[in-house]
Coordinates of C-alpha atoms in Angstrom, one line a residue:
M6 CA 115.7 92.4 101.7
V7 CA 113.4 95.7 101.5
L8 CA 109.9 95.4 101.7
L9 CA 108.4 98.3 99.5
A10 CA 104.7 99.4 99.8
L11 CA 103.0 101.3 97.3
M12 CA 99.8 103.4 98.1
Q13 CA 97.1 103.5 95.3
A14 CA 94.2 105.8 96.5
N15 CA 91.7 108.6 95.7
S16 CA 93.1 112.1 96.5
A17 CA 90.6 115.0 97.7
V18 CA 91.7 117.8 95.7
L19 CA 93.1 120.5 98.2
D20 CA 91.7 118.8 100.9
M21 CA 94.9 118.3 103.0
T22 CA 93.6 117.2 106.0
A23 CA 92.0 114.0 104.4
N24 CA 95.0 113.3 102.1
F25 CA 97.2 113.5 105.0
A26 CA 95.1 111.0 107.2
A27 CA 95.3 108.6 104.1
V28 CA 98.9 108.7 103.9
D29 CA 99.5 108.3 107.5
D30 CA 97.0 105.4 107.4
A31 CA 99.0 103.7 104.6
A32 CA 102.1 104.4 106.5
R33 CA 101.0 102.7 109.8
T34 CA 99.6 99.7 107.9
A35 CA 102.5 99.4 105.5
A36 CA 104.9 99.6 108.6
A37 CA 103.1 97.1 110.6
A38 CA 103.7 94.7 107.6
G39 CA 107.2 95.3 107.7
A40 CA 107.8 97.7 104.9
Q41 CA 110.6 100.1 105.0
L42 CA 109.3 102.6 102.4
L43 CA 106.1 103.8 101.6
L44 CA 105.7 105.3 97.8
T45 CA 102.7 107.6 97.3
P46 CA 101.1 108.9 93.8
E47 CA 102.2 112.2 92.2
L48 CA 100.7 115.3 94.0
F49 CA 98.8 113.1 96.4
P50 CA 98.7 115.4 99.4
V51 CA 97.3 118.0 97.7
G52 CA 95.3 116.2 94.8
Y53 CA 95.9 116.1 91.2
A54 CA 94.3 119.0 89.4
P55 CA 96.9 121.4 88.1
G56 CA 94.8 124.2 87.1
R57 CA 93.2 124.4 90.7
L58 CA 96.4 124.0 92.4
R59 CA 97.9 127.1 90.5
A60 CA 95.0 129.2 91.0
D61 CA 93.9 128.0 94.7
F62 CA 97.1 126.4 96.3
D63 CA 99.1 128.8 98.7
P64 CA 102.8 127.8 98.2
A65 CA 103.6 129.5 101.6
T66 CA 102.1 126.6 103.3
L67 CA 104.6 124.0 101.7
P68 CA 107.1 124.2 104.5
A69 CA 104.5 123.0 106.9
L70 CA 103.1 120.5 104.3
R71 CA 106.7 119.0 104.1
E72 CA 107.3 119.0 107.9
A73 CA 103.9 117.2 108.3
L74 CA 104.9 114.6 105.6
A75 CA 108.2 113.9 107.5
G76 CA 106.2 113.5 110.7
I77 CA 104.2 110.9 109.3
A78 CA 107.6 109.1 108.4
R79 CA 108.9 109.4 111.9
R80 CA 105.9 108.7 113.7
N81 CA 105.4 105.2 111.7
N82 CA 109.0 104.6 111.3
I83 CA 108.9 104.2 107.6
A84 CA 110.6 105.9 104.8
L85 CA 108.3 107.9 102.5
V86 CA 108.1 109.2 98.9
Y87 CA 105.7 112.3 98.6
S88 CA 105.1 114.7 95.5
L89 CA 104.1 118.3 96.2
P90 CA 104.2 121.4 94.1
A91 CA 107.7 123.3 94.5
V92 CA 108.4 126.9 93.8
T93 CA 111.9 127.9 92.8
P94 CA 113.6 131.1 93.7
A95 CA 112.8 132.5 90.4
G96 CA 109.1 131.8 91.1
E97 CA 108.7 128.9 88.8
W98 CA 106.3 126.0 89.8
H99 CA 107.5 122.6 89.6
I100 CA 106.0 119.1 90.2
S101 CA 108.6 117.5 93.0
A102 CA 109.1 114.5 94.5
T103 CA 111.1 113.9 97.8
L104 CA 112.4 110.9 99.6
V105 CA 112.5 110.8 103.2
D106 CA 113.9 108.2 105.5
E107 CA 112.2 107.0 108.6
S108 CA 113.4 109.7 110.7
G109 CA 112.1 112.0 108.4
D110 CA 115.2 113.3 107.0
E111 CA 115.3 114.3 103.2
L112 CA 117.6 112.0 101.1
L113 CA 116.6 112.9 97.7
S114 CA 114.4 115.3 95.7
Y115 CA 113.7 115.6 91.9
G116 CA 111.7 118.1 89.8
K117 CA 109.6 116.6 87.2
V118 CA 111.1 117.1 83.5
H119 CA 108.4 116.1 81.2
L120 CA 105.1 117.6 81.6
F121 CA 102.1 116.0 80.4
G122 CA 99.3 117.6 78.4
P123 CA 97.8 121.3 78.4
D124 CA 97.0 121.5 82.1
E125 CA 100.5 120.7 83.3
R126 CA 102.3 122.9 81.1
A127 CA 99.8 125.9 81.8
A128 CA 100.4 125.5 85.5
F129 CA 103.9 124.2 85.9
A130 CA 107.4 124.7 84.3
P131 CA 109.5 121.6 83.5
A132 CA 112.5 120.9 85.5
A133 CA 115.8 120.3 84.1
A134 CA 117.9 118.4 86.7
A135 CA 119.0 114.7 86.0
P136 CA 117.6 112.0 88.6
G137 CA 119.9 111.7 91.5
V138 CA 120.7 108.5 93.5
V139 CA 120.8 107.8 97.1
E140 CA 121.6 104.5 99.0
F141 CA 118.7 103.2 100.7
H142 CA 118.9 99.9 102.8
G143 CA 121.5 98.7 100.5
L144 CA 119.8 99.7 97.1
K145 CA 120.9 102.8 95.1
T146 CA 117.6 104.3 94.8
S147 CA 116.5 107.3 92.4
L148 CA 113.3 109.3 91.6
V149 CA 111.6 110.3 88.6
I150 CA 107.6 111.4 88.1
C151 CA 105.0 110.0 85.9
Y152 CA 105.5 111.2 82.1
D153 CA 109.2 110.8 82.8
I154 CA 109.1 107.1 82.7
E155 CA 107.6 107.3 79.2
F156 CA 111.0 108.6 77.9
P157 CA 113.8 106.1 77.7
E158 CA 116.1 108.9 78.7
S159 CA 114.9 109.4 82.2
A160 CA 115.2 105.8 83.3
R161 CA 118.7 105.5 81.5
A162 CA 119.9 108.6 83.4
A163 CA 119.1 107.0 86.8
A164 CA 120.6 103.4 85.7
V165 CA 124.1 105.1 84.4
R166 CA 124.2 106.9 87.8
G167 CA 124.1 103.6 89.6
A168 CA 120.3 103.4 90.5
E169 CA 118.9 99.9 91.4
L170 CA 115.6 100.9 92.5
L171 CA 113.6 103.6 90.4
L172 CA 110.6 105.3 92.3
V173 CA 107.9 106.8 90.3
P174 CA 104.9 108.8 91.8
T175 CA 102.4 109.0 88.8
A176 CA 98.9 110.3 88.0
L177 CA 97.9 108.2 85.1
A178 CA 94.2 108.8 83.7
G179 CA 92.4 105.9 82.2
G180 CA 92.9 104.8 78.7
F181 CA 96.9 104.5 78.9
D182 CA 96.9 101.1 80.0
A183 CA 100.1 100.4 77.8
V184 CA 102.2 102.7 80.1
P185 CA 102.1 100.2 83.2
K186 CA 101.7 97.2 81.2
V187 CA 104.5 97.5 78.7
L188 CA 106.5 100.9 79.1
V189 CA 107.2 100.3 82.8
R190 CA 108.4 96.8 82.3
A191 CA 110.4 97.7 79.4
R192 CA 112.2 100.4 81.4
A193 CA 113.0 98.0 84.2
L194 CA 114.2 95.4 81.8
E195 CA 116.1 97.6 79.2
N196 CA 118.0 99.4 82.6
Q197 CA 118.3 96.4 84.5
L198 CA 116.5 97.9 87.5
T199 CA 113.5 97.7 89.6
V200 CA 110.8 100.3 88.6
A201 CA 108.1 100.9 91.1
Y202 CA 105.1 103.0 89.9
A203 CA 102.4 104.3 92.2
N204 CA 99.1 105.6 90.8
H205 CA 95.8 107.5 91.9
T206 CA 92.4 105.8 91.8
G207 CA 89.0 107.3 91.1
L208 CA 88.1 110.7 90.0
E209 CA 89.7 113.9 91.0
D210 CA 88.5 117.1 89.4
S211 CA 88.1 116.1 85.6
Y212 CA 90.5 113.2 85.8
D213 CA 89.5 109.7 86.1
F214 CA 92.2 107.4 87.4
H215 CA 92.2 103.7 87.0
G216 CA 95.0 102.5 89.4
G217 CA 97.3 99.9 87.8
S218 CA 100.2 100.5 90.2
I219 CA 103.1 98.1 89.4
V220 CA 106.6 96.9 90.4
A221 CA 108.6 95.6 87.7
G222 CA 112.0 93.7 88.3
P223 CA 115.2 94.1 86.5
D224 CA 114.2 91.0 84.1
G225 CA 110.9 92.8 83.3
A226 CA 108.7 90.8 85.4
V227 CA 105.9 92.0 87.3
L228 CA 106.6 91.8 91.3
A229 CA 103.4 93.2 92.2
E230 CA 100.3 94.8 90.3
A231 CA 97.4 96.5 91.7
G232 CA 93.7 96.6 90.3
P233 CA 91.6 99.6 89.3
G234 CA 90.6 100.2 93.3
A235 CA 92.3 101.6 96.2
E236 CA 95.1 99.3 97.5
L237 CA 98.2 99.0 99.7
L238 CA 100.6 97.1 97.4
F239 CA 103.7 95.2 98.6
A240 CA 106.8 93.9 96.6
E241 CA 109.9 92.3 98.4
L242 CA 113.2 93.5 96.8
G243 CA 116.4 91.8 97.0
E244 CA 119.7 93.6 98.2
V245 CA 121.2 93.3 94.7
V246 CA 118.2 94.0 92.0
N247 CA 120.3 95.3 89.3
A248 CA 121.4 92.6 86.5
A249 CA 124.0 94.5 84.7
A250 CA 127.3 92.9 84.4
G251 CA 130.7 94.8 84.3
P252 CA 131.5 98.4 84.5
V253 CA 128.8 100.9 83.8
E254 CA 129.6 104.4 82.7
G255 CA 128.6 107.0 85.3
A256 CA 127.7 104.2 88.0
G257 CA 129.2 104.1 91.6
S258 CA 130.1 100.2 91.4
A259 CA 132.2 98.3 88.8
D260 CA 130.4 95.3 89.3
R261 CA 126.5 94.9 89.7
A262 CA 125.9 91.4 88.8
D263 CA 124.8 88.7 90.7
D264 CA 124.4 86.4 87.7
P265 CA 126.1 87.8 84.7
E266 CA 124.7 84.8 82.6
A267 CA 121.1 85.2 83.3
A268 CA 120.6 88.4 81.7
V269 CA 121.8 90.1 78.6
A270 CA 124.0 93.0 79.8
Y271 CA 122.4 96.4 78.1
L272 CA 124.1 98.7 80.4
R273 CA 127.6 97.2 79.9
D274 CA 127.3 96.9 76.3
R275 CA 126.2 100.4 75.6
R276 CA 128.1 102.7 73.2
P277 CA 127.4 106.3 74.5
D278 CA 130.3 107.6 72.5
I279 CA 128.6 106.4 69.3
Y280 CA 125.4 107.6 70.4
R281 CA 126.3 111.1 71.0
S282 CA 127.7 111.2 67.3
W283 CA 124.1 110.3 66.1
D284 CA 122.6 113.3 67.8
V285 CA 121.0 115.9 65.4

């Protein structure tokens, strides 16, 4: 079993000292409760304010920030997902997410493919790489970021690569309640994996976040759900959380079913060759 913790909190824009202290405190509390992994919101260590980040954040500080976050994981003996800006060798700014293990070693990184709204598109460039998958405590684990989960292709790309757990740092402002309440659950069900979605709360720059972090199981059921305020959310995950039956194209395992009769085998019954012929 894996105990997953989600941090839902208010970030102070460009106050890295306060934000790192908040992550450290959440990691300490989560580890004391027995959690093996803490998922934090999109851009939480620096705050969600794309325009201000692009204008005032110094990317030369990124190596030190990454090492400090790895140190939080080591100090508290808990794996950590954090999200920071990233700058490519060509000078493009991306929104990234990284999974480090309890020793602070990087297991997985991902760049946000779908940018939301004019502020993000003015400050960042979209990444293009598909989500990767790594083994974490017996679960094949993947990452996407915020708006990515609203596109079925993103979660499906993780699922066909074998993902059983999809971790989603997010920064979802108020007024979009259908995303956690409908879309996250739908992505979990249609891809037969667990989706964990960690959001901000409170005001950050001009953005008003209403929380609503959620963990949805592979049958679409809510495993844990936060309210609007600051909260440390927990969900216990089984060793096998993917309910698909039979071989899956691109998956690492031929049999990912613990009870083939319990769920419709969406992944097994896909017809990707036909779908490709539909592309326009």
